[in-house]
């Protein structure tokens, strides 16, 4: 089918109507069979009460509050929830109410039973809007007289009938779905290709891309690039800007450049972002292709970039070469508070690239030393700027924590095979928390600066009353935070729990920070925090000006004086994320097309990139046609796709790390290793092995010396007779019994009690509080 139900609904307006013939042209339906499919879809949606046909051939959308749009999230145990797009409470879907929907599908759900104090509402899937899975990894299995494909992902609660499995029975294959299950008919597909398990690093990457359904990405369309505007640019080529870079993988994206200098007891910082937006016409083929891709993919030592080759080359900063940029200048005091800012278009020429080797040598250099280490000699003129840059980053990090941003110690494990995944991300990975500042990782420093720049654009766009694309962090569930608090109290942390109150994430992070078990508790807190979502501020009207309404002006001023730690508008890394490109397109429109005075006869102009300029604008910032174009930069349908792609890519990155850890663990089968209990469940407990931070499961069935009871409040298993306990944070020695690379499952057995292993772990290399991205182990 050339369209999905979601595509169809996107074309049907709530106010007004659309003709079915128009839809046929939009979807390029040429033959009778395709047109009949469209009519069948229209009839089905009409019966569900989603659309109406006031006259023959005319279709109109119905605003039906009973039909809730959501995304399915299923578990291997058969539990499914519909995750609502509007942030409402998740809806529990029983298996007989799934109506053949699969994990990850977008669906319309109708609530059948309201939720209670301790119970989620229940509902049923009424319509599948869009399928998430079009191909999958599977094992072939002989059942009676037929061969079926059993998905490797056990969240897909279905099997696929195969018409011709070929000679691949029993092997791992990629299966293309030809027909999804309907009524009494099972899903049907065909084997696209076999996938070997022993093809090395490249084979593992192909397995993971296929598992994530990201292995077939369409080629970039042919498109000519625009030349950035030269008239409104400030010439900053004499400024000694620096490139902070830790990544070295093939195809690694271009990153911002920075410059800093002392200023009134604090610092003045310039963040220069590659200007991708000025080289693209919004809505053109290449722009749509980039937004469809959504994210750059890091696969360790290899990247799948977001941009095509010519665009990447055109906007990439290179030492010694002049390049156009879109820039933010920040004035920051000694405490890290941003006192003033200015957005502008510039032309720069970086003078040096700063690598981890430079920062390691700088950190090892004695204060006031007269000699310069050999590794620093090529950048000796920039040593002073690097020291100012470190001061600026420290102050910004401290201010962010004071304002309510969480700092969690969850860095990458120590594995050489991780490549670029082992380094800090320059956008702080877009989570509800930040990592501790690593002064020997250039991109850790860059992440602090980019975070400040993104928060500034959020404030500036609110001041101008334009619709920026923001990452908004949802509130964590009280029950999840309470579970983390109980784990902390069980470990005797100084945290008081009220009878009906729940500690905030900030209170938990502060209590955890000084604990010897910080690593495991930080992981617990991280898992309790929902991932931020991309949203558009629906209250802002593009270009209407802010000072016509005193309440709006006051709220914008409040936002500027005390920015929310939960809001940020990313724009500095358009080579990494399509969301940054959208915000950069909006920012470029403000600087290039925004009206800085009411008429050409007016001599006094407003600097549209200056802090507080919105209070001086008493006229529409954009024309009606410009406002329409801006509103089309990020329609709701695109936001849904970008949020889905962010989740998909985050899961892929976790899988890449997990597979590399599992590969590292394969030669260790049969060996004994010291570790720390990182999680406790009724079926067993997880153990993390430093310094690679491999995580495996000790199943309760292997604890054959006693019958163990699970005590959820204390996060521990306790033996009935011997009273031996296994608790979160305890040291333990285990033997590695089995490694399943495909499912990232590692089976462990205890060979020493927690008390016996404590001394062993305390002396093990890397057994301190270094953080990691753990292997995700499914329940056995």
PDB file of N, CA and C in Angstrom, residues 502-587:
ATOM      1  N   UNK A 502       6.737  12.363  48.097  1.00  0.00           N
ATOM      2  CA  UNK A 502       7.723  11.715  47.234  1.00  0.00           C
ATOM      3  C   UNK A 502       8.883  12.673  47.025  1.00  0.00           C
ATOM      4  N   UNK A 503      10.114  12.238  47.243  1.00  0.00           N
ATOM      5  CA  UNK A 503      11.245  13.142  47.027  1.00  0.00           C
ATOM      6  C   UNK A 503      11.377  13.503  45.555  1.00  0.00           C
ATOM      7  N   UNK A 504      11.858  14.699  45.277  1.00  0.00           N
ATOM      8  CA  UNK A 504      12.063  15.129  43.899  1.00  0.00           C
ATOM      9  C   UNK A 504      13.337  14.488  43.353  1.00  0.00           C
ATOM     10  N   UNK A 505      13.488  14.436  42.019  1.00  0.00           N
ATOM     11  CA  UNK A 505      14.734  13.913  41.459  1.00  0.00           C
ATOM     12  C   UNK A 505      15.961  14.667  41.953  1.00  0.00           C
ATOM     13  N   UNK A 506      15.839  15.989  42.154  1.00  0.00           N
ATOM     14  CA  UNK A 506      16.970  16.778  42.638  1.00  0.00           C
ATOM     15  C   UNK A 506      17.365  16.341  44.043  1.00  0.00           C
ATOM     16  N   UNK A 507      16.378  16.151  44.907  1.00  0.00           N
ATOM     17  CA  UNK A 507      16.670  15.713  46.279  1.00  0.00           C
ATOM     18  C   UNK A 507      17.331  14.338  46.272  1.00  0.00           C
ATOM     19  N   UNK A 508      16.853  13.459  45.402  1.00  0.00           N
ATOM     20  CA  UNK A 508      17.452  12.125  45.333  1.00  0.00           C
ATOM     21  C   UNK A 508      18.895  12.201  44.830  1.00  0.00           C
ATOM     22  N   UNK A 509      19.124  13.003  43.783  1.00  0.00           N
ATOM     23  CA  UNK A 509      20.474  13.113  43.221  1.00  0.00           C
ATOM     24  C   UNK A 509      21.441  13.671  44.252  1.00  0.00           C
ATOM     25  N   UNK A 510      21.003  14.650  45.040  1.00  0.00           N
ATOM     26  CA  UNK A 510      21.866  15.231  46.064  1.00  0.00           C
ATOM     27  C   UNK A 510      22.192  14.219  47.151  1.00  0.00           C
ATOM     28  N   UNK A 511      21.199  13.409  47.535  1.00  0.00           N
ATOM     29  CA  UNK A 511      21.436  12.405  48.568  1.00  0.00           C
ATOM     30  C   UNK A 511      22.349  11.290  48.062  1.00  0.00           C
ATOM     31  N   UNK A 512      22.211  10.942  46.786  1.00  0.00           N
ATOM     32  CA  UNK A 512      22.982   9.842  46.202  1.00  0.00           C
ATOM     33  C   UNK A 512      24.435  10.237  45.961  1.00  0.00           C
ATOM     34  N   UNK A 513      24.687  11.521  45.672  1.00  0.00           N
ATOM     35  CA  UNK A 513      25.999  11.968  45.207  1.00  0.00           C
ATOM     36  C   UNK A 513      27.139  11.583  46.137  1.00  0.00           C
ATOM     37  N   UNK A 514      26.892  11.534  47.448  1.00  0.00           N
ATOM     38  CA  UNK A 514      27.956  11.232  48.405  1.00  0.00           C
ATOM     39  C   UNK A 514      27.996   9.767  48.820  1.00  0.00           C
ATOM     40  N   UNK A 515      27.167   8.940  48.192  1.00  0.00           N
ATOM     41  CA  UNK A 515      27.076   7.531  48.601  1.00  0.00           C
ATOM     42  C   UNK A 515      28.171   6.695  47.950  1.00  0.00           C
ATOM     43  N   UNK A 516      28.732   5.722  48.667  1.00  0.00           N
ATOM     44  CA  UNK A 516      29.680   4.780  48.036  1.00  0.00           C
ATOM     45  C   UNK A 516      29.023   3.956  46.934  1.00  0.00           C
ATOM     46  N   UNK A 517      27.695   3.821  46.995  1.00  0.00           N
ATOM     47  CA  UNK A 517      26.950   3.080  45.964  1.00  0.00           C
ATOM     48  C   UNK A 517      26.334   4.028  44.934  1.00  0.00           C
ATOM     49  N   UNK A 518      26.986   5.160  44.684  1.00  0.00           N
ATOM     50  CA  UNK A 518      26.403   6.144  43.772  1.00  0.00           C
ATOM     51  C   UNK A 518      26.117   5.554  42.399  1.00  0.00           C
ATOM     52  N   UNK A 519      27.026   4.720  41.895  1.00  0.00           N
ATOM     53  CA  UNK A 519      26.849   4.192  40.538  1.00  0.00           C
ATOM     54  C   UNK A 519      25.521   3.474  40.374  1.00  0.00           C
ATOM     55  N   UNK A 520      25.244   2.532  41.263  1.00  0.00           N
ATOM     56  CA  UNK A 520      24.035   1.726  41.104  1.00  0.00           C
ATOM     57  C   UNK A 520      22.790   2.568  41.368  1.00  0.00           C
ATOM     58  N   UNK A 521      22.883   3.524  42.295  1.00  0.00           N
ATOM     59  CA  UNK A 521      21.723   4.366  42.582  1.00  0.00           C
ATOM     60  C   UNK A 521      21.480   5.382  41.466  1.00  0.00           C
ATOM     61  N   UNK A 522      22.555   5.898  40.876  1.00  0.00           N
ATOM     62  CA  UNK A 522      22.383   6.790  39.724  1.00  0.00           C
ATOM     63  C   UNK A 522      21.679   6.066  38.581  1.00  0.00           C
ATOM     64  N   UNK A 523      22.008   4.798  38.399  1.00  0.00           N
ATOM     65  CA  UNK A 523      21.332   4.015  37.355  1.00  0.00           C
ATOM     66  C   UNK A 523      19.855   3.857  37.670  1.00  0.00           C
ATOM     67  N   UNK A 524      19.539   3.609  38.935  1.00  0.00           N
ATOM     68  CA  UNK A 524      18.139   3.478  39.333  1.00  0.00           C
ATOM     69  C   UNK A 524      17.381   4.781  39.056  1.00  0.00           C
ATOM     70  N   UNK A 525      18.007   5.903  39.403  1.00  0.00           N
ATOM     71  CA  UNK A 525      17.356   7.203  39.193  1.00  0.00           C
ATOM     72  C   UNK A 525      17.211   7.500  37.704  1.00  0.00           C
ATOM     73  N   UNK A 526      18.235   7.166  36.924  1.00  0.00           N
ATOM     74  CA  UNK A 526      18.180   7.391  35.472  1.00  0.00           C
ATOM     75  C   UNK A 526      17.011   6.636  34.851  1.00  0.00           C
ATOM     76  N   UNK A 527      16.806   5.406  35.275  1.00  0.00           N
ATOM     77  CA  UNK A 527      15.727   4.592  34.720  1.00  0.00           C
ATOM     78  C   UNK A 527      14.352   5.112  35.118  1.00  0.00           C
ATOM     79  N   UNK A 528      14.291   5.896  36.214  1.00  0.00           N
ATOM     80  CA  UNK A 528      13.012   6.452  36.665  1.00  0.00           C
ATOM     81  C   UNK A 528      12.643   7.726  35.922  1.00  0.00           C
ATOM     82  N   UNK A 529      13.589   8.306  35.170  1.00  0.00           N
ATOM     83  CA  UNK A 529      13.348   9.573  34.483  1.00  0.00           C
ATOM     84  C   UNK A 529      12.923   9.318  33.044  1.00  0.00           C
ATOM     85  N   UNK A 530      11.737   9.749  32.647  1.00  0.00           N
ATOM     86  CA  UNK A 530      11.324   9.555  31.249  1.00  0.00           C
ATOM     87  C   UNK A 530      12.155  10.418  30.315  1.00  0.00           C
ATOM     88  N   UNK A 531      12.344   9.947  29.091  1.00  0.00           N
ATOM     89  CA  UNK A 531      13.137  10.676  28.103  1.00  0.00           C
ATOM     90  C   UNK A 531      12.390  11.924  27.654  1.00  0.00           C
ATOM     91  N   UNK A 532      13.099  13.050  27.442  1.00  0.00           N
ATOM     92  CA  UNK A 532      12.441  14.269  26.943  1.00  0.00           C
ATOM     93  C   UNK A 532      11.833  14.047  25.566  1.00  0.00           C
ATOM     94  N   UNK A 533      10.790  14.811  25.271  1.00  0.00           N
ATOM     95  CA  UNK A 533      10.102  14.720  23.985  1.00  0.00           C
ATOM     96  C   UNK A 533      10.180  16.052  23.263  1.00  0.00           C
ATOM     97  N   UNK A 534      10.248  15.998  21.942  1.00  0.00           N
ATOM     98  CA  UNK A 534      10.233  17.202  21.130  1.00  0.00           C
ATOM     99  C   UNK A 534       8.811  17.726  21.035  1.00  0.00           C
ATOM    100  N   UNK A 535       8.632  18.998  21.350  1.00  0.00           N
ATOM    101  CA  UNK A 535       7.308  19.613  21.311  1.00  0.00           C
ATOM    102  C   UNK A 535       7.431  21.032  20.793  1.00  0.00           C
ATOM    103  N   UNK A 536       6.318  21.550  20.267  1.00  0.00           N
ATOM    104  CA  UNK A 536       6.215  22.944  19.855  1.00  0.00           C
ATOM    105  C   UNK A 536       5.323  23.654  20.856  1.00  0.00           C
ATOM    106  N   UNK A 537       5.751  24.829  21.321  1.00  0.00           N
ATOM    107  CA  UNK A 537       4.941  25.616  22.243  1.00  0.00           C
ATOM    108  C   UNK A 537       3.696  26.109  21.508  1.00  0.00           C
ATOM    109  N   UNK A 538       2.555  25.521  21.847  1.00  0.00           N
ATOM    110  CA  UNK A 538       1.318  25.848  21.125  1.00  0.00           C
ATOM    111  C   UNK A 538       0.794  27.238  21.455  1.00  0.00           C
ATOM    112  N   UNK A 539       1.285  27.858  22.529  1.00  0.00           N
ATOM    113  CA  UNK A 539       0.778  29.173  22.932  1.00  0.00           C
ATOM    114  C   UNK A 539       1.412  30.301  22.138  1.00  0.00           C
ATOM    115  N   UNK A 540       2.562  30.049  21.501  1.00  0.00           N
ATOM    116  CA  UNK A 540       3.265  31.104  20.775  1.00  0.00           C
ATOM    117  C   UNK A 540       2.748  31.187  19.341  1.00  0.00           C
ATOM    118  N   UNK A 541       2.539  32.396  18.873  1.00  0.00           N
ATOM    119  CA  UNK A 541       2.158  32.616  17.477  1.00  0.00           C
ATOM    120  C   UNK A 541       3.334  33.263  16.771  1.00  0.00           C
ATOM    121  N   UNK A 542       3.846  32.664  15.707  1.00  0.00           N
ATOM    122  CA  UNK A 542       5.075  33.153  15.096  1.00  0.00           C
ATOM    123  C   UNK A 542       4.955  34.578  14.601  1.00  0.00           C
ATOM    124  N   UNK A 543       5.867  35.429  15.136  1.00  0.00           N
ATOM    125  CA  UNK A 543       6.011  36.759  14.581  1.00  0.00           C
ATOM    126  C   UNK A 543       4.981  37.771  15.007  1.00  0.00           C
ATOM    127  N   UNK A 544       4.171  37.505  16.071  1.00  0.00           N
ATOM    128  CA  UNK A 544       3.164  38.463  16.457  1.00  0.00           C
ATOM    129  C   UNK A 544       3.689  39.551  17.386  1.00  0.00           C
ATOM    130  N   UNK A 545       4.939  39.386  17.847  1.00  0.00           N
ATOM    131  CA  UNK A 545       5.477  40.373  18.775  1.00  0.00           C
ATOM    132  C   UNK A 545       5.044  40.065  20.176  1.00  0.00           C
ATOM    133  N   UNK A 546       5.828  40.489  21.174  1.00  0.00           N
ATOM    134  CA  UNK A 546       5.554  40.108  22.549  1.00  0.00           C
ATOM    135  C   UNK A 546       4.959  41.210  23.378  1.00  0.00           C
ATOM    136  N   UNK A 547       5.164  42.475  23.020  1.00  0.00           N
ATOM    137  CA  UNK A 547       4.789  43.512  23.963  1.00  0.00           C
ATOM    138  C   UNK A 547       3.365  43.997  23.798  1.00  0.00           C
ATOM    139  N   UNK A 548       2.568  43.385  22.900  1.00  0.00           N
ATOM    140  CA  UNK A 548       1.167  43.759  22.816  1.00  0.00           C
ATOM    141  C   UNK A 548       0.383  43.217  23.992  1.00  0.00           C
ATOM    142  N   UNK A 549       0.934  42.278  24.699  1.00  0.00           N
ATOM    143  CA  UNK A 549       0.270  41.645  25.833  1.00  0.00           C
ATOM    144  C   UNK A 549       1.213  41.694  27.021  1.00  0.00           C
ATOM    145  N   UNK A 550       0.842  42.424  28.048  1.00  0.00           N
ATOM    146  CA  UNK A 550       1.745  42.602  29.194  1.00  0.00           C
ATOM    147  C   UNK A 550       1.997  41.301  29.910  1.00  0.00           C
ATOM    148  N   UNK A 551       0.991  40.391  29.920  1.00  0.00           N
ATOM    149  CA  UNK A 551       1.178  39.115  30.610  1.00  0.00           C
ATOM    150  C   UNK A 551       2.200  38.261  29.867  1.00  0.00           C
ATOM    151  N   UNK A 552       2.133  38.273  28.525  1.00  0.00           N
ATOM    152  CA  UNK A 552       3.095  37.510  27.735  1.00  0.00           C
ATOM    153  C   UNK A 552       4.492  38.042  27.954  1.00  0.00           C
ATOM    154  N   UNK A 553       4.624  39.399  27.955  1.00  0.00           N
ATOM    155  CA  UNK A 553       5.926  40.013  28.170  1.00  0.00           C
ATOM    156  C   UNK A 553       6.478  39.637  29.529  1.00  0.00           C
ATOM    157  N   UNK A 554       5.612  39.679  30.544  1.00  0.00           N
ATOM    158  CA  UNK A 554       6.072  39.331  31.888  1.00  0.00           C
ATOM    159  C   UNK A 554       6.520  37.897  31.974  1.00  0.00           C
ATOM    160  N   UNK A 555       5.781  36.992  31.311  1.00  0.00           N
ATOM    161  CA  UNK A 555       6.182  35.579  31.361  1.00  0.00           C
ATOM    162  C   UNK A 555       7.495  35.359  30.644  1.00  0.00           C
ATOM    163  N   UNK A 556       7.718  36.088  29.523  1.00  0.00           N
ATOM    164  CA  UNK A 556       8.984  35.961  28.807  1.00  0.00           C
ATOM    165  C   UNK A 556      10.135  36.469  29.644  1.00  0.00           C
ATOM    166  N   UNK A 557       9.914  37.585  30.364  1.00  0.00           N
ATOM    167  CA  UNK A 557      10.965  38.114  31.220  1.00  0.00           C
ATOM    168  C   UNK A 557      11.274  37.143  32.352  1.00  0.00           C
ATOM    169  N   UNK A 558      10.218  36.500  32.898  1.00  0.00           N
ATOM    170  CA  UNK A 558      10.436  35.512  33.953  1.00  0.00           C
ATOM    171  C   UNK A 558      11.236  34.337  33.426  1.00  0.00           C
ATOM    172  N   UNK A 559      10.914  33.908  32.212  1.00  0.00           N
ATOM    173  CA  UNK A 559      11.654  32.782  31.614  1.00  0.00           C
ATOM    174  C   UNK A 559      13.108  33.130  31.424  1.00  0.00           C
ATOM    175  N   UNK A 560      13.398  34.394  31.054  1.00  0.00           N
ATOM    176  CA  UNK A 560      14.780  34.783  30.824  1.00  0.00           C
ATOM    177  C   UNK A 560      15.560  34.884  32.118  1.00  0.00           C
ATOM    178  N   UNK A 561      14.867  35.295  33.192  1.00  0.00           N
ATOM    179  CA  UNK A 561      15.580  35.467  34.460  1.00  0.00           C
ATOM    180  C   UNK A 561      15.795  34.142  35.173  1.00  0.00           C
ATOM    181  N   UNK A 562      14.901  33.168  34.958  1.00  0.00           N
ATOM    182  CA  UNK A 562      15.043  31.868  35.641  1.00  0.00           C
ATOM    183  C   UNK A 562      14.604  30.758  34.689  1.00  0.00           C
ATOM    184  N   UNK A 563      15.453  30.377  33.737  1.00  0.00           N
ATOM    185  CA  UNK A 563      15.080  29.356  32.756  1.00  0.00           C
ATOM    186  C   UNK A 563      14.791  28.015  33.414  1.00  0.00           C
ATOM    187  N   UNK A 564      13.781  27.336  32.883  1.00  0.00           N
ATOM    188  CA  UNK A 564      13.416  26.034  33.430  1.00  0.00           C
ATOM    189  C   UNK A 564      14.447  24.995  33.032  1.00  0.00           C
ATOM    190  N   UNK A 565      14.914  24.168  33.981  1.00  0.00           N
ATOM    191  CA  UNK A 565      15.862  23.111  33.617  1.00  0.00           C
ATOM    192  C   UNK A 565      15.229  22.026  32.757  1.00  0.00           C
ATOM    193  N   UNK A 566      13.886  22.027  32.662  1.00  0.00           N
ATOM    194  CA  UNK A 566      13.189  20.996  31.902  1.00  0.00           C
ATOM    195  C   UNK A 566      12.962  21.397  30.450  1.00  0.00           C
ATOM    196  N   UNK A 567      13.324  22.642  30.058  1.00  0.00           N
ATOM    197  CA  UNK A 567      13.086  23.110  28.697  1.00  0.00           C
ATOM    198  C   UNK A 567      14.399  23.488  28.034  1.00  0.00           C
ATOM    199  N   UNK A 568      14.559  23.080  26.806  1.00  0.00           N
ATOM    200  CA  UNK A 568      15.713  23.473  26.012  1.00  0.00           C
ATOM    201  C   UNK A 568      15.325  23.392  24.549  1.00  0.00           C
ATOM    202  N   UNK A 569      15.851  24.322  23.747  1.00  0.00           N
ATOM    203  CA  UNK A 569      15.543  24.368  22.319  1.00  0.00           C
ATOM    204  C   UNK A 569      16.833  24.127  21.540  1.00  0.00           C
ATOM    205  N   UNK A 570      17.134  22.897  21.142  1.00  0.00           N
ATOM    206  CA  UNK A 570      18.432  22.573  20.524  1.00  0.00           C
ATOM    207  C   UNK A 570      18.561  23.158  19.124  1.00  0.00           C
ATOM    208  N   UNK A 571      19.750  23.735  18.829  1.00  0.00           N
ATOM    209  CA  UNK A 571      19.980  24.306  17.505  1.00  0.00           C
ATOM    210  C   UNK A 571      21.443  24.217  17.064  1.00  0.00           C
ATOM    211  N   UNK A 572      22.359  23.838  17.958  1.00  0.00           N
ATOM    212  CA  UNK A 572      23.794  23.912  17.679  1.00  0.00           C
ATOM    213  C   UNK A 572      24.345  22.731  16.901  1.00  0.00           C
ATOM    214  N   UNK A 573      23.627  21.601  16.850  1.00  0.00           N
ATOM    215  CA  UNK A 573      24.170  20.385  16.234  1.00  0.00           C
ATOM    216  C   UNK A 573      23.270  19.882  15.109  1.00  0.00           C
ATOM    217  N   UNK A 574      23.082  20.685  14.041  1.00  0.00           N
ATOM    218  CA  UNK A 574      22.230  20.242  12.936  1.00  0.00           C
ATOM    219  C   UNK A 574      22.836  19.121  12.114  1.00  0.00           C
ATOM    220  N   UNK A 575      24.115  18.783  12.356  1.00  0.00           N
ATOM    221  CA  UNK A 575      24.732  17.637  11.686  1.00  0.00           C
ATOM    222  C   UNK A 575      24.436  16.335  12.422  1.00  0.00           C
ATOM    223  N   UNK A 576      23.868  16.442  13.621  1.00  0.00           N
ATOM    224  CA  UNK A 576      23.547  15.269  14.430  1.00  0.00           C
ATOM    225  C   UNK A 576      22.054  14.973  14.465  1.00  0.00           C
ATOM    226  N   UNK A 577      21.236  16.045  14.550  1.00  0.00           N
ATOM    227  CA  UNK A 577      19.801  15.876  14.776  1.00  0.00           C
ATOM    228  C   UNK A 577      19.006  16.782  13.849  1.00  0.00           C
ATOM    229  N   UNK A 578      17.954  16.245  13.258  1.00  0.00           N
ATOM    230  CA  UNK A 578      17.071  17.057  12.423  1.00  0.00           C
ATOM    231  C   UNK A 578      16.357  18.117  13.255  1.00  0.00           C
ATOM    232  N   UNK A 579      16.125  17.855  14.544  1.00  0.00           N
ATOM    233  CA  UNK A 579      15.482  18.850  15.409  1.00  0.00           C
ATOM    234  C   UNK A 579      16.310  20.131  15.471  1.00  0.00           C
ATOM    235  N   UNK A 580      17.633  19.997  15.540  1.00  0.00           N
ATOM    236  CA  UNK A 580      18.505  21.176  15.561  1.00  0.00           C
ATOM    237  C   UNK A 580      18.403  21.941  14.247  1.00  0.00           C
ATOM    238  N   UNK A 581      18.260  21.219  13.138  1.00  0.00           N
ATOM    239  CA  UNK A 581      18.108  21.870  11.839  1.00  0.00           C
ATOM    240  C   UNK A 581      16.833  22.704  11.808  1.00  0.00           C
ATOM    241  N   UNK A 582      15.737  22.167  12.338  1.00  0.00           N
ATOM    242  CA  UNK A 582      14.467  22.906  12.345  1.00  0.00           C
ATOM    243  C   UNK A 582      14.597  24.196  13.144  1.00  0.00           C
ATOM    244  N   UNK A 583      15.206  24.106  14.333  1.00  0.00           N
ATOM    245  CA  UNK A 583      15.391  25.314  15.133  1.00  0.00           C
ATOM    246  C   UNK A 583      16.349  26.288  14.461  1.00  0.00           C
ATOM    247  N   UNK A 584      17.360  25.761  13.766  1.00  0.00           N
ATOM    248  CA  UNK A 584      18.283  26.649  13.070  1.00  0.00           C
ATOM    249  C   UNK A 584      17.584  27.341  11.906  1.00  0.00           C
ATOM    250  N   UNK A 585      16.664  26.649  11.242  1.00  0.00           N
ATOM    251  CA  UNK A 585      15.889  27.288  10.184  1.00  0.00           C
ATOM    252  C   UNK A 585      15.045  28.426  10.744  1.00  0.00           C
ATOM    253  N   UNK A 586      14.481  28.222  11.924  1.00  0.00           N
ATOM    254  CA  UNK A 586      13.695  29.268  12.564  1.00  0.00           C
ATOM    255  C   UNK A 586      14.575  30.442  12.982  1.00  0.00           C
ATOM    256  N   UNK A 587      15.729  30.134  13.584  1.00  0.00           N
ATOM    257  CA  UNK A 587      16.651  31.181  14.009  1.00  0.00           C
ATOM    258  C   UNK A 587      17.172  31.971  12.809  1.00  0.00           C
TER     259      UNK A 587
END
